[in-house]
GROMACS .gro file of C-alpha atoms in nm:
model
  266
    1UNK     CA    1   0.995   3.291   0.279
    2UNK     CA    2   0.871   3.123  -0.020
    3UNK     CA    3   0.517   3.269  -0.023
    4UNK     CA    4   0.662   3.618   0.001
    5UNK     CA    5   0.881   3.574  -0.296
    6UNK     CA    6   0.594   3.384  -0.522
    7UNK     CA    7   0.373   3.719  -0.404
    8UNK     CA    8   0.656   3.995  -0.565
    9UNK     CA    9   0.664   3.651  -0.948
   10UNK     CA   10   0.345   3.717  -0.938
   11UNK     CA   11   0.333   4.090  -0.879
   12UNK     CA   12   0.568   4.126  -1.154
   13UNK     CA   13   0.471   3.864  -1.405
   14UNK     CA   14   0.441   4.059  -1.684
   15UNK     CA   15   0.826   4.164  -1.625
   16UNK     CA   16   0.951   3.731  -1.591
   17UNK     CA   17   1.085   3.734  -1.959
   18UNK     CA   18   1.448   3.659  -1.952
   19UNK     CA   19   1.683   3.702  -2.192
   20UNK     CA   20   1.984   3.525  -2.103
   21UNK     CA   21   2.273   3.427  -2.276
   22UNK     CA   22   2.188   3.217  -2.574
   23UNK     CA   23   2.521   3.032  -2.626
   24UNK     CA   24   2.409   2.902  -2.289
   25UNK     CA   25   2.072   2.832  -2.291
   26UNK     CA   26   1.999   2.470  -2.293
   27UNK     CA   27   1.830   2.278  -2.576
   28UNK     CA   28   1.517   2.273  -2.427
   29UNK     CA   29   1.468   2.566  -2.270
   30UNK     CA   30   1.128   2.653  -2.506
   31UNK     CA   31   0.816   2.491  -2.521
   32UNK     CA   32   0.863   2.456  -2.845
   33UNK     CA   33   1.149   2.234  -2.846
   34UNK     CA   34   1.069   2.038  -2.529
   35UNK     CA   35   1.287   1.723  -2.502
   36UNK     CA   36   1.089   1.406  -2.608
   37UNK     CA   37   1.113   1.112  -2.286
   38UNK     CA   38   1.165   0.768  -2.494
   39UNK     CA   39   1.040   0.464  -2.381
   40UNK     CA   40   1.087   0.195  -2.226
   41UNK     CA   41   1.146   0.412  -1.906
   42UNK     CA   42   1.312   0.489  -1.654
   43UNK     CA   43   1.453   0.788  -1.817
   44UNK     CA   44   1.705   1.068  -1.708
   45UNK     CA   45   1.839   1.366  -1.795
   46UNK     CA   46   2.080   1.597  -1.707
   47UNK     CA   47   2.107   2.037  -1.823
   48UNK     CA   48   2.205   2.321  -1.623
   49UNK     CA   49   1.921   2.570  -1.606
   50UNK     CA   50   2.144   2.819  -1.482
   51UNK     CA   51   2.066   2.997  -1.762
   52UNK     CA   52   1.729   2.941  -1.908
   53UNK     CA   53   1.472   3.194  -1.947
   54UNK     CA   54   1.068   3.199  -1.896
   55UNK     CA   55   0.854   3.267  -2.175
   56UNK     CA   56   0.554   3.502  -2.128
   57UNK     CA   57   0.344   3.186  -2.141
   58UNK     CA   58   0.504   2.954  -1.937
   59UNK     CA   59   0.270   2.890  -1.704
   60UNK     CA   60   0.275   2.873  -1.348
   61UNK     CA   61   0.404   2.585  -1.075
   62UNK     CA   62   0.491   2.794  -0.757
   63UNK     CA   63   0.713   3.081  -0.983
   64UNK     CA   64   0.818   2.966  -1.302
   65UNK     CA   65   1.206   3.027  -1.367
   66UNK     CA   66   1.437   2.921  -1.554
   67UNK     CA   67   1.219   2.696  -1.712
   68UNK     CA   68   1.267   2.380  -1.921
   69UNK     CA   69   1.034   2.125  -2.178
   70UNK     CA   70   1.009   1.787  -2.191
   71UNK     CA   71   0.705   1.597  -2.371
   72UNK     CA   72   0.594   1.232  -2.290
   73UNK     CA   73   0.367   1.037  -2.601
   74UNK     CA   74   0.337   0.690  -2.354
   75UNK     CA   75   0.259   0.381  -2.616
   76UNK     CA   76   0.006   0.214  -2.359
   77UNK     CA   77  -0.170   0.334  -2.061
   78UNK     CA   78   0.047   0.364  -1.719
   79UNK     CA   79   0.059   0.534  -1.358
   80UNK     CA   80   0.432   0.816  -1.462
   81UNK     CA   81   0.603   0.944  -1.109
   82UNK     CA   82   0.896   1.176  -1.241
   83UNK     CA   83   1.110   1.388  -1.001
   84UNK     CA   84   1.414   1.612  -0.963
   85UNK     CA   85   1.597   1.369  -0.724
   86UNK     CA   86   1.987   1.495  -0.750
   87UNK     CA   87   1.894   1.832  -0.832
   88UNK     CA   88   2.104   2.111  -0.669
   89UNK     CA   89   1.867   2.387  -0.669
   90UNK     CA   90   1.494   2.462  -0.578
   91UNK     CA   91   1.347   2.338  -0.798
   92UNK     CA   92   0.899   2.269  -0.904
   93UNK     CA   93   0.789   2.024  -1.193
   94UNK     CA   94   0.431   2.081  -1.316
   95UNK     CA   95   0.290   1.866  -1.639
   96UNK     CA   96   0.057   1.968  -1.853
   97UNK     CA   97  -0.214   1.829  -2.160
   98UNK     CA   98  -0.278   2.044  -2.437
   99UNK     CA   99  -0.084   2.332  -2.614
  100UNK     CA  100   0.119   2.624  -2.601
  101UNK     CA  101  -0.055   2.857  -2.449
  102UNK     CA  102  -0.362   2.683  -2.379
  103UNK     CA  103  -0.217   2.396  -2.111
  104UNK     CA  104  -0.461   2.257  -1.835
  105UNK     CA  105  -0.211   2.181  -1.551
  106UNK     CA  106  -0.256   1.799  -1.446
  107UNK     CA  107  -0.034   1.831  -1.178
  108UNK     CA  108   0.270   2.042  -0.995
  109UNK     CA  109   0.490   2.020  -0.686
  110UNK     CA  110   0.744   2.249  -0.563
  111UNK     CA  111   0.903   2.116  -0.247
  112UNK     CA  112   0.796   1.750  -0.231
  113UNK     CA  113   1.168   1.602  -0.045
  114UNK     CA  114   1.332   1.903   0.139
  115UNK     CA  115   1.371   2.172  -0.211
  116UNK     CA  116   1.319   1.829  -0.444
  117UNK     CA  117   1.010   1.772  -0.656
  118UNK     CA  118   0.790   1.502  -0.757
  119UNK     CA  119   0.495   1.450  -0.942
  120UNK     CA  120   0.247   1.141  -1.076
  121UNK     CA  121   0.002   1.138  -1.243
  122UNK     CA  122  -0.209   0.864  -1.477
  123UNK     CA  123  -0.126   0.915  -1.828
  124UNK     CA  124  -0.307   0.807  -2.108
  125UNK     CA  125  -0.135   0.570  -2.487
  126UNK     CA  126  -0.132   0.850  -2.728
  127UNK     CA  127  -0.147   1.177  -2.514
  128UNK     CA  128   0.121   1.436  -2.537
  129UNK     CA  129   0.195   1.499  -2.244
  130UNK     CA  130   0.450   1.839  -2.108
  131UNK     CA  131   0.672   1.816  -1.854
  132UNK     CA  132   0.785   2.210  -1.724
  133UNK     CA  133   1.096   2.191  -1.447
  134UNK     CA  134   1.135   2.514  -1.320
  135UNK     CA  135   1.299   2.690  -1.036
  136UNK     CA  136   1.106   2.842  -0.727
  137UNK     CA  137   0.975   3.189  -0.765
  138UNK     CA  138   1.237   3.396  -0.871
  139UNK     CA  139   1.490   3.189  -0.723
  140UNK     CA  140   1.820   3.068  -0.963
  141UNK     CA  141   1.867   2.808  -1.172
  142UNK     CA  142   2.128   2.526  -1.121
  143UNK     CA  143   2.255   2.190  -1.228
  144UNK     CA  144   1.860   1.979  -1.307
  145UNK     CA  145   1.817   1.649  -1.281
  146UNK     CA  146   1.516   1.466  -1.418
  147UNK     CA  147   1.422   1.111  -1.404
  148UNK     CA  148   1.110   0.956  -1.532
  149UNK     CA  149   0.970   0.658  -1.435
  150UNK     CA  150   0.670   0.382  -1.452
  151UNK     CA  151   0.501   0.381  -1.141
  152UNK     CA  152   0.402   0.058  -0.961
  153UNK     CA  153   0.035  -0.087  -1.020
  154UNK     CA  154  -0.169   0.102  -0.675
  155UNK     CA  155  -0.182  -0.052  -0.336
  156UNK     CA  156  -0.469  -0.257  -0.260
  157UNK     CA  157  -0.544  -0.400   0.035
  158UNK     CA  158  -0.786  -0.579   0.306
  159UNK     CA  159  -0.847  -0.707   0.588
  160UNK     CA  160  -1.001  -0.991   0.804
  161UNK     CA  161  -1.134  -1.040   1.144
  162UNK     CA  162  -1.090  -1.340   1.311
  163UNK     CA  163  -1.447  -1.503   1.442
  164UNK     CA  164  -1.366  -1.574   1.770
  165UNK     CA  165  -1.202  -1.373   2.049
  166UNK     CA  166  -1.172  -1.313   2.366
  167UNK     CA  167  -1.244  -1.132   2.678
  168UNK     CA  168  -1.148  -1.114   3.069
  169UNK     CA  169  -1.370  -1.130   3.328
  170UNK     CA  170  -1.215  -0.993   3.590
  171UNK     CA  171  -1.162  -0.665   3.372
  172UNK     CA  172  -1.363  -0.698   3.128
  173UNK     CA  173  -1.148  -0.605   2.858
  174UNK     CA  174  -1.247  -0.744   2.484
  175UNK     CA  175  -0.934  -0.898   2.315
  176UNK     CA  176  -0.955  -0.898   1.878
  177UNK     CA  177  -0.748  -1.016   1.606
  178UNK     CA  178  -0.747  -1.062   1.283
  179UNK     CA  179  -0.580  -0.982   0.918
  180UNK     CA  180  -0.408  -0.679   0.695
  181UNK     CA  181  -0.298  -0.782   0.351
  182UNK     CA  182  -0.143  -0.580   0.124
  183UNK     CA  183   0.033  -0.625  -0.184
  184UNK     CA  184   0.276  -0.382  -0.139
  185UNK     CA  185   0.539  -0.315   0.160
  186UNK     CA  186   0.386   0.012   0.357
  187UNK     CA  187   0.567   0.304   0.508
  188UNK     CA  188   0.220   0.330   0.717
  189UNK     CA  189  -0.079   0.111   0.872
  190UNK     CA  190  -0.324   0.143   1.092
  191UNK     CA  191  -0.690   0.006   1.167
  192UNK     CA  192  -0.914   0.194   1.377
  193UNK     CA  193  -1.205   0.037   1.446
  194UNK     CA  194  -1.480   0.004   1.742
  195UNK     CA  195  -1.625  -0.300   1.933
  196UNK     CA  196  -1.970  -0.273   2.077
  197UNK     CA  197  -2.177  -0.615   2.285
  198UNK     CA  198  -2.539  -0.575   2.356
  199UNK     CA  199  -2.576  -0.702   2.736
  200UNK     CA  200  -2.986  -0.672   2.808
  201UNK     CA  201  -3.100  -0.296   2.737
  202UNK     CA  202  -2.744  -0.152   2.728
  203UNK     CA  203  -2.476  -0.168   2.386
  204UNK     CA  204  -2.114  -0.156   2.575
  205UNK     CA  205  -1.855  -0.030   2.334
  206UNK     CA  206  -1.476   0.007   2.354
  207UNK     CA  207  -1.285   0.177   2.113
  208UNK     CA  208  -0.933   0.028   2.020
  209UNK     CA  209  -0.637   0.100   1.673
  210UNK     CA  210  -0.308  -0.042   1.545
  211UNK     CA  211  -0.006   0.062   1.377
  212UNK     CA  212   0.182  -0.236   1.244
  213UNK     CA  213   0.514  -0.170   1.223
  214UNK     CA  214   0.494  -0.308   0.831
  215UNK     CA  215   0.206  -0.450   0.607
  216UNK     CA  216   0.354  -0.656   0.288
  217UNK     CA  217   0.154  -0.914   0.208
  218UNK     CA  218  -0.093  -1.082   0.467
  219UNK     CA  219   0.021  -0.945   0.877
  220UNK     CA  220  -0.156  -1.050   1.183
  221UNK     CA  221  -0.281  -0.790   1.446
  222UNK     CA  222  -0.453  -0.805   1.746
  223UNK     CA  223  -0.656  -0.495   1.968
  224UNK     CA  224  -0.777  -0.489   2.291
  225UNK     CA  225  -1.121  -0.317   2.381
  226UNK     CA  226  -1.210  -0.154   2.673
  227UNK     CA  227  -1.561  -0.022   2.737
  228UNK     CA  228  -1.806   0.106   2.945
  229UNK     CA  229  -1.901  -0.166   3.082
  230UNK     CA  230  -1.735  -0.522   3.157
  231UNK     CA  231  -1.756  -0.756   2.822
  232UNK     CA  232  -1.872  -1.104   2.826
  233UNK     CA  233  -1.930  -1.402   2.671
  234UNK     CA  234  -2.086  -1.382   2.329
  235UNK     CA  235  -2.156  -1.230   1.984
  236UNK     CA  236  -1.990  -0.891   1.927
  237UNK     CA  237  -1.958  -0.670   1.621
  238UNK     CA  238  -1.649  -0.564   1.507
  239UNK     CA  239  -1.634  -0.287   1.309
  240UNK     CA  240  -1.348  -0.107   1.140
  241UNK     CA  241  -1.112   0.103   0.924
  242UNK     CA  242  -0.816   0.017   0.766
  243UNK     CA  243  -0.593   0.227   0.554
  244UNK     CA  244  -0.242   0.169   0.436
  245UNK     CA  245   0.039   0.375   0.286
  246UNK     CA  246   0.330   0.346   0.045
  247UNK     CA  247   0.547   0.633  -0.037
  248UNK     CA  248   0.321   0.704  -0.366
  249UNK     CA  249  -0.059   0.727  -0.231
  250UNK     CA  250  -0.289   0.517   0.001
  251UNK     CA  251  -0.563   0.288  -0.003
  252UNK     CA  252  -0.902   0.190   0.253
  253UNK     CA  253  -1.072  -0.055   0.372
  254UNK     CA  254  -1.359  -0.076   0.610
  255UNK     CA  255  -1.558  -0.402   0.727
  256UNK     CA  256  -1.784  -0.510   1.043
  257UNK     CA  257  -1.767  -0.846   1.107
  258UNK     CA  258  -1.948  -1.055   1.440
  259UNK     CA  259  -1.687  -1.192   1.634
  260UNK     CA  260  -1.829  -1.435   1.956
  261UNK     CA  261  -1.580  -1.408   2.193
  262UNK     CA  262  -1.476  -1.603   2.481
  263UNK     CA  263  -1.390  -1.589   2.851
  264UNK     CA  264  -0.984  -1.631   2.891
  265UNK     CA  265  -0.775  -1.685   3.157
  266UNK     CA  266  -0.677  -1.437   3.384
   0.00000   0.00000   0.00000
């Protein structure tokens, strides 16, 4: 449905300037009247956009109905998150640098959480960033709640493999373990890899994956690998890829380590 609304919006782009009711228009209805986002963050602002208008040069971000504007000039480099959570209508949110009529879009979001929007961007000290909150397509405005806050530092992730593992002499299944370390609590974490061992002229390969419920700090993991053939005692090579995600972003790491397999009690 939204796709058809957006097509209709683009087709009628030249008629988007809406007079509105001057007495009811929000103070930051126009780009030139953008509200300054003050430091220190967080910043929050509430306004009604029911009678907000659309200027002919307002940029597009899933439409540009009922737009209002904000300006942020950080005093230091920082990562910024802005969202419209708590608003009661279908919002869009976008971020720009440049000047009126020559804006460069650096972020745009329509539906991040249901009908609410969220953007994240890296801000440079002394640079003017312009935030446009609008309604999707040509849909009505409503009660806007804008929040701007400083994001946490990027998540960092590291993975290790313990130098020894085990194999079951009866099944040939190998078990290896290690740690996954995440600098922040995660919403998703996973390890994917393979274990290889040479047996004469044959290379036995088994695949494994592990999904910890949550990774926060150092988290232990254990995985089993069953190959085409039996793993046995001696060195094997574990190659793996790990990914960990917060609600804001993901980080990845790869590692290859030698593991010495030892027989386990069956």
